[in-house]
Coordinates of C-alpha atoms and ligand atoms in Angstrom, one line a residue:
M1 CA 166.7 80.1 27.0
K2 CA 164.9 78.7 24.2
L3 CA 167.1 77.5 21.5
E4 CA 165.4 76.1 18.4
Q5 CA 165.7 72.7 16.2
S6 CA 167.8 73.2 13.8
F7 CA 167.7 71.6 9.8
M8 CA 170.4 69.3 10.9
D9 CA 169.4 68.0 14.3
F10 CA 165.7 67.7 12.7
M11 CA 167.1 65.4 9.7
L12 CA 169.7 63.1 11.7
H13 CA 166.5 62.5 13.6
H14 CA 164.3 61.6 11.2
Q15 CA 167.0 59.3 9.3
E16 CA 167.3 57.3 12.8
R17 CA 163.8 56.9 13.5
H18 CA 163.8 55.6 10.2
K19 CA 166.7 53.9 10.2
R20 CA 168.0 55.0 7.1
S21 CA 172.0 55.9 6.3
Y22 CA 173.5 59.0 6.8
N23 CA 174.7 59.5 3.2
F24 CA 171.6 61.4 2.4
L25 CA 172.2 63.9 5.7
V26 CA 175.6 64.7 4.3
L27 CA 174.0 65.8 1.2
L28 CA 171.4 67.9 2.3
E29 CA 174.0 69.3 4.1
A30 CA 175.2 69.9 1.2
I31 CA 172.4 71.6 -0.9
Q32 CA 171.5 74.0 2.3
T33 CA 175.1 75.5 2.7
A34 CA 174.7 76.0 -1.7
A35 CA 171.3 77.5 -0.5
K36 CA 173.0 79.7 2.0
Y37 CA 175.7 81.0 -0.2
I38 CA 173.1 81.8 -3.1
Q39 CA 171.6 83.8 -0.5
Y40 CA 174.0 85.1 0.4
F41 CA 175.8 86.3 -3.1
Y42 CA 171.7 87.2 -4.4
Q43 CA 171.6 89.7 -0.7
T44 CA 174.3 91.1 -1.9
G45 CA 174.6 91.6 -5.7
S46 CA 172.8 94.9 -6.5
L47 CA 175.8 96.5 -4.7
K48 CA 178.2 94.2 -6.9
N49 CA 176.9 94.7 -10.3
M50 CA 175.8 91.0 -10.1
M51 CA 172.0 91.1 -11.4
G52 CA 172.1 92.1 -15.2
E53 CA 172.0 89.3 -18.0
A54 CA 174.9 87.4 -18.4
G55 CA 175.9 87.9 -22.1
V56 CA 174.7 83.8 -22.7
V57 CA 172.0 81.9 -23.8
N58 CA 172.0 78.4 -22.2
C59 CA 171.1 75.0 -23.9
Q60 CA 167.0 76.1 -23.8
D61 CA 167.6 79.5 -25.0
E62 CA 166.6 81.5 -22.6
N63 CA 169.1 84.9 -21.7
V64 CA 171.2 84.0 -18.8
M65 CA 171.5 85.8 -16.1
K66 CA 174.8 86.7 -14.2
M67 CA 173.3 84.9 -10.7
D68 CA 171.8 82.0 -12.6
D69 CA 175.5 81.1 -13.3
I70 CA 176.8 81.9 -9.9
A71 CA 173.8 79.8 -8.4
D72 CA 174.9 76.8 -10.6
S73 CA 178.9 76.9 -10.2
I74 CA 178.2 76.7 -6.2
V75 CA 175.1 73.7 -6.2
L76 CA 177.7 72.2 -8.1
H77 CA 180.5 72.6 -6.1
Y78 CA 178.2 71.5 -3.1
L79 CA 177.2 68.3 -4.4
R80 CA 180.5 67.6 -6.0
R81 CA 182.3 68.0 -2.9
S82 CA 179.4 65.8 -0.6
N83 CA 180.6 62.6 -2.6
Q84 CA 176.9 61.3 -2.4
V85 CA 176.0 62.2 -6.0
I86 CA 175.8 59.7 -8.9
C87 CA 174.7 62.3 -11.9
A88 CA 173.1 65.9 -11.6
V89 CA 170.5 67.3 -13.7
T90 CA 170.7 71.3 -14.3
E91 CA 168.3 74.0 -16.0
E92 CA 171.6 75.5 -17.0
E93 CA 174.0 72.4 -18.6
P94 CA 172.5 70.1 -21.6
E95 CA 173.7 66.9 -20.3
P96 CA 173.7 65.6 -17.1
I97 CA 176.8 65.9 -15.4
R98 CA 178.3 62.8 -13.8
L99 CA 179.9 63.2 -10.2
N100 CA 180.8 60.3 -8.5
E101 CA 179.3 57.4 -10.4
D102 CA 181.3 54.8 -8.1
G103 CA 180.7 55.3 -4.8
G104 CA 177.3 58.5 -5.2
R105 CA 173.9 57.2 -4.3
Y106 CA 171.8 59.6 -5.3
F107 CA 170.8 61.9 -8.7
V108 CA 169.5 65.1 -7.8
Y109 CA 167.7 66.7 -10.0
Y110 CA 167.9 70.9 -9.7
D111 CA 167.0 74.4 -11.0
P112 CA 169.7 77.0 -9.0
L113 CA 167.7 79.7 -9.5
D114 CA 163.8 79.6 -10.6
G115 CA 162.1 82.7 -11.6
S116 CA 165.2 84.5 -13.2
S117 CA 162.5 87.3 -14.2
N118 CA 162.5 88.0 -10.8
I119 CA 166.4 88.6 -10.1
K120 CA 167.0 92.0 -11.5
H121 CA 164.2 93.5 -9.0
N122 CA 165.6 91.4 -6.4
L123 CA 162.4 89.7 -5.8
P124 CA 162.1 85.9 -4.7
V125 CA 163.3 83.5 -6.5
G126 CA 164.7 79.9 -5.1
L127 CA 166.8 76.7 -5.5
M128 CA 164.2 73.9 -6.3
F129 CA 165.2 70.4 -6.4
A130 CA 164.5 66.6 -6.4
V131 CA 166.8 63.7 -5.1
A132 CA 166.3 59.9 -6.1
K133 CA 168.5 57.4 -4.7
K134 CA 170.4 54.4 -6.8
N135 CA 169.6 51.1 -6.7
L136 CA 170.3 49.0 -3.5
E137 CA 169.3 46.2 -4.8
G138 CA 170.3 45.6 -8.4
P139 CA 172.1 47.0 -11.0
E140 CA 171.5 50.5 -11.9
D141 CA 170.5 51.7 -15.1
G142 CA 170.7 55.6 -14.3
H143 CA 167.4 56.1 -16.0
L144 CA 165.8 59.4 -15.0
R145 CA 164.0 59.4 -12.9
S146 CA 160.2 59.9 -12.8
G147 CA 158.4 61.7 -9.9
A148 CA 157.0 58.9 -8.5
E149 CA 160.4 57.3 -7.7
L150 CA 162.0 60.2 -5.6
R151 CA 163.3 60.5 -2.1
A152 CA 162.7 64.3 -1.4
A153 CA 162.2 67.5 -2.8
G154 CA 162.4 70.5 -1.3
I155 CA 162.5 74.6 -2.4
F156 CA 164.2 77.7 -0.5
L157 CA 163.2 80.7 -0.8
I158 CA 165.8 83.3 -2.1
P159 CA 166.3 86.1 0.4
N160 CA 163.3 85.3 2.1
G161 CA 165.0 82.1 3.9
V162 CA 162.5 79.9 4.2
F163 CA 162.7 76.2 3.3
T164 CA 160.3 73.7 2.1
L165 CA 161.1 70.1 2.2
A166 CA 159.2 67.0 1.3
L167 CA 160.1 64.0 2.7
A168 CA 158.6 60.5 0.5
D169 CA 155.9 59.4 2.8
T170 CA 156.7 61.4 5.4
G171 CA 155.4 64.9 5.0
V172 CA 156.4 68.8 4.4
F173 CA 158.2 70.5 6.5
R174 CA 158.7 74.0 6.9
F175 CA 162.7 75.8 7.9
H176 CA 163.9 79.8 9.0
L177 CA 166.8 81.1 8.1
D178 CA 167.9 82.3 11.5
E179 CA 170.3 85.4 12.2
T180 CA 173.2 82.9 12.3
M181 CA 172.7 81.7 9.2
T182 CA 170.5 77.9 10.5
Y183 CA 167.5 76.9 8.9
V184 CA 165.4 75.8 11.7
R185 CA 162.4 74.4 12.7
P186 CA 160.0 76.7 14.4
E187 CA 159.3 75.8 17.9
N188 CA 155.5 73.6 17.5
S189 CA 155.3 73.7 14.2
E190 CA 153.4 71.1 12.7
R191 CA 153.7 69.1 9.4
L192 CA 152.2 71.1 6.5
M193 CA 149.2 70.2 4.8
L194 CA 147.7 72.2 1.9
P195 CA 143.8 73.9 4.0
E196 CA 141.1 71.9 2.9
D197 CA 138.7 74.5 4.0
P198 CA 138.8 77.2 0.1
K199 CA 138.1 79.8 2.2
N200 CA 141.8 81.2 1.1
W201 CA 142.3 79.0 -1.8
E202 CA 144.0 81.3 -4.7
L203 CA 144.3 81.0 -8.0
S204 CA 148.2 81.3 -10.1
F205 CA 148.8 81.6 -13.4
N206 CA 150.1 84.1 -16.0
S207 CA 146.8 85.7 -17.1
S208 CA 148.8 87.6 -20.0
N209 CA 148.5 84.1 -21.4
R210 CA 144.7 83.3 -20.9
K211 CA 143.5 83.4 -24.7
T212 CA 146.3 81.5 -25.4
F213 CA 145.1 78.0 -23.4
S214 CA 143.0 75.8 -24.4
P215 CA 139.0 76.5 -24.8
V216 CA 138.6 74.2 -22.5
V217 CA 141.4 75.7 -19.8
Q218 CA 139.7 79.0 -20.8
S219 CA 136.2 78.3 -19.3
W220 CA 137.5 76.4 -16.7
I221 CA 139.0 79.5 -15.7
E222 CA 135.8 82.1 -16.2
E223 CA 133.4 79.7 -14.3
H224 CA 136.0 79.4 -11.0
E225 CA 137.8 82.7 -11.3
Q226 CA 134.9 84.8 -9.1
K227 CA 135.4 82.1 -6.2
Y228 CA 138.9 82.9 -5.3
A229 CA 141.7 85.7 -5.2
F230 CA 144.0 85.5 -7.7
R231 CA 148.5 85.8 -7.6
Y232 CA 150.9 85.6 -9.4
M233 CA 154.5 86.3 -8.8
G234 CA 155.8 84.7 -11.4
A235 CA 158.6 82.5 -9.8
L236 CA 157.1 78.8 -9.4
A237 CA 159.2 78.8 -6.1
G238 CA 157.7 81.8 -4.8
D239 CA 154.1 81.0 -6.4
F240 CA 153.5 77.6 -5.2
H241 CA 155.3 78.5 -1.8
R242 CA 152.6 80.9 -1.2
L243 CA 149.9 78.4 -2.7
L244 CA 150.9 75.7 0.4
S245 CA 150.0 77.6 2.8
N246 CA 146.5 79.4 1.6
G247 CA 145.7 76.1 -0.8
G248 CA 144.3 76.9 -4.2
M249 CA 145.7 76.2 -7.6
F250 CA 149.0 77.0 -9.8
M251 CA 148.8 76.4 -13.3
Y252 CA 150.7 77.0 -16.2
P253 CA 148.6 75.8 -19.1
A254 CA 149.7 74.4 -22.4
I255 CA 150.2 77.6 -24.3
V256 CA 148.4 76.2 -27.9
N257 CA 146.4 79.7 -29.5
H258 CA 149.2 82.0 -29.7
P259 CA 148.6 84.2 -32.5
K260 CA 152.3 83.7 -33.4
P261 CA 151.9 79.6 -33.9
D262 CA 155.8 79.6 -33.4
K263 CA 155.7 80.6 -29.9
N264 CA 152.7 77.7 -29.2
R265 CA 153.6 75.8 -26.1
P266 CA 152.1 72.5 -26.5
K267 CA 154.1 70.6 -24.3
G268 CA 153.9 73.2 -22.0
K269 CA 156.4 75.4 -20.6
L270 CA 157.8 74.1 -17.1
R271 CA 160.6 71.5 -16.4
L272 CA 159.5 68.0 -15.8
L273 CA 162.5 66.9 -13.5
Y274 CA 163.5 70.6 -11.6
E275 CA 160.2 72.0 -11.6
A276 CA 157.2 70.4 -12.1
N277 CA 158.3 66.9 -9.9
V278 CA 159.8 69.4 -7.6
A279 CA 156.4 70.7 -6.6
A280 CA 154.2 68.2 -7.6
F281 CA 155.9 65.8 -4.9
I282 CA 155.9 68.3 -2.2
A283 CA 152.1 68.8 -3.2
R284 CA 151.3 65.0 -2.9
E285 CA 153.1 65.4 0.5
A286 CA 151.0 67.9 1.6
G287 CA 147.9 66.1 0.2
G288 CA 147.6 67.5 -2.5
A289 CA 147.4 66.4 -6.4
A290 CA 149.1 67.9 -9.8
I291 CA 148.4 67.1 -13.5
D292 CA 149.3 67.1 -17.1
E293 CA 147.7 68.9 -20.4
A294 CA 146.1 65.1 -20.2
G295 CA 145.2 65.1 -16.9
N296 CA 148.0 62.2 -16.2
D297 CA 149.6 62.4 -12.3
I298 CA 152.7 64.3 -12.9
L299 CA 154.0 62.2 -10.5
D300 CA 154.0 59.4 -13.1
I301 CA 155.8 61.2 -16.4
K302 CA 158.6 59.0 -17.7
P303 CA 160.6 61.3 -18.3
E304 CA 162.0 61.6 -22.0
S305 CA 164.9 64.0 -22.0
P306 CA 166.8 66.0 -19.1
H307 CA 165.2 69.2 -20.1
H308 CA 161.6 67.5 -20.5
R309 CA 158.7 70.0 -20.4
T310 CA 155.4 69.7 -19.4
A311 CA 151.8 71.5 -18.6
L312 CA 151.5 71.8 -14.9
Y313 CA 147.9 72.1 -13.0
V314 CA 149.2 71.7 -9.1
G315 CA 147.7 72.2 -5.8
S316 CA 144.8 71.8 -3.7
R317 CA 143.3 68.0 -4.8
P318 CA 139.3 69.4 -5.1
L319 CA 140.5 72.1 -8.2
V320 CA 143.4 69.6 -9.5
E321 CA 140.0 67.1 -9.9
S322 CA 138.1 69.4 -11.2
I323 CA 140.1 70.8 -14.2
K324 CA 141.6 67.1 -14.3
T325 CA 137.8 66.1 -16.0
R326 CA 137.8 68.8 -18.1
L327 CA 141.5 68.1 -19.8
R328 CA 140.6 64.0 -19.7
K329 CA 137.1 64.7 -21.8
K330 CA 139.2 66.9 -24.2
S331 CA 141.7 64.6 -24.7
Ligands
FDP401 P1 161.3 82.0 -15.1 O1 161.2 82.0 -16.5 O2 161.6 83.5 -14.6 O3 162.6 81.2 -15.1 O4 160.6 78.1 -16.2 C1 160.8 79.1 -14.9 C2 159.5 79.8 -14.7 O5 160.1 81.6 -14.2 C3 159.1 79.6 -13.5 O6 159.5 79.9 -12.0 C4 157.5 80.7 -13.6 O7 156.8 80.2 -12.9 C5 156.9 81.2 -14.8 O8 158.6 80.2 -15.4 C6 156.9 82.4 -16.0 O9 157.0 82.3 -16.9 P2 156.1 83.8 -17.1 O10 156.8 84.7 -17.3 O11 155.6 83.2 -18.6 O12 155.0 84.1 -16.8

């Protein structure tokens, strides 16, 4: 009889090998439990009229979907119950949420259901999260962590049941939900690395925005698009998931040439703490890179606010380096 290695078994041995505490296990157990509940609600949501809009806008002026609300409450519930979290930042709330300020050990930044436009079609969405640890050596000032300070980041692809986890200085690993609703690691699966061979590399961006990008970005695209397939499903969680396996580059450039100037987004659209940093951290652990519109490493950006926005270019290092040279000349 063949028994797969469960996610918790993998983590237990990882923590023991690196002589680390079990607190992190408790935290990840809470997050994966939340992901399974979200998975359940997402799969059955159409039958229960739960895939539509909630009729409110969130702190970022976006229409909240009922599933966004449900997913957010689930994650927050399990983070609170874990007792491990000092403070959480969620896409759905304007301010950080204080949980266990005295006894907690971690800061968690999350997007409960990334890719909202996919919800009503039952298409892939993702729970994206990043984890940083409190300062154990000195006083803790509670500052919003940059990507370079993260200890882990992950994406649960829902409803596909695939979980990608990056651990600092360790690598990227994938787990799949089995029939018993356990995340397991397929036998002989390797640490995940972005493929160096460009034969399957892809470009992923919202092409309908193309004319709104800076001339530098537009000309880079024109020069490179013939060489690669183009894929875009409209959820960073899903697009980045695919990119990790095939290689290439996902980008959400700054919008600077919109015919309606109030629609410009010179700072970018994606949120640093729980979207860009998650992808950038996973990319780094998989041998890739990520930059913003000025060519700065995403992981080095100091967050100015919980919902700090940024442009994002993430994926295979040679492509990120190639566009970086152009962006640097521009700025
Ligand atoms: P969404 O707004 O649908 O929640 O910021 C989140 C995000 O999706 C990403 O997941 C996705 O890559 C991007 O925004 C999609 O934006 P566009 O619809 O402008 O392409």
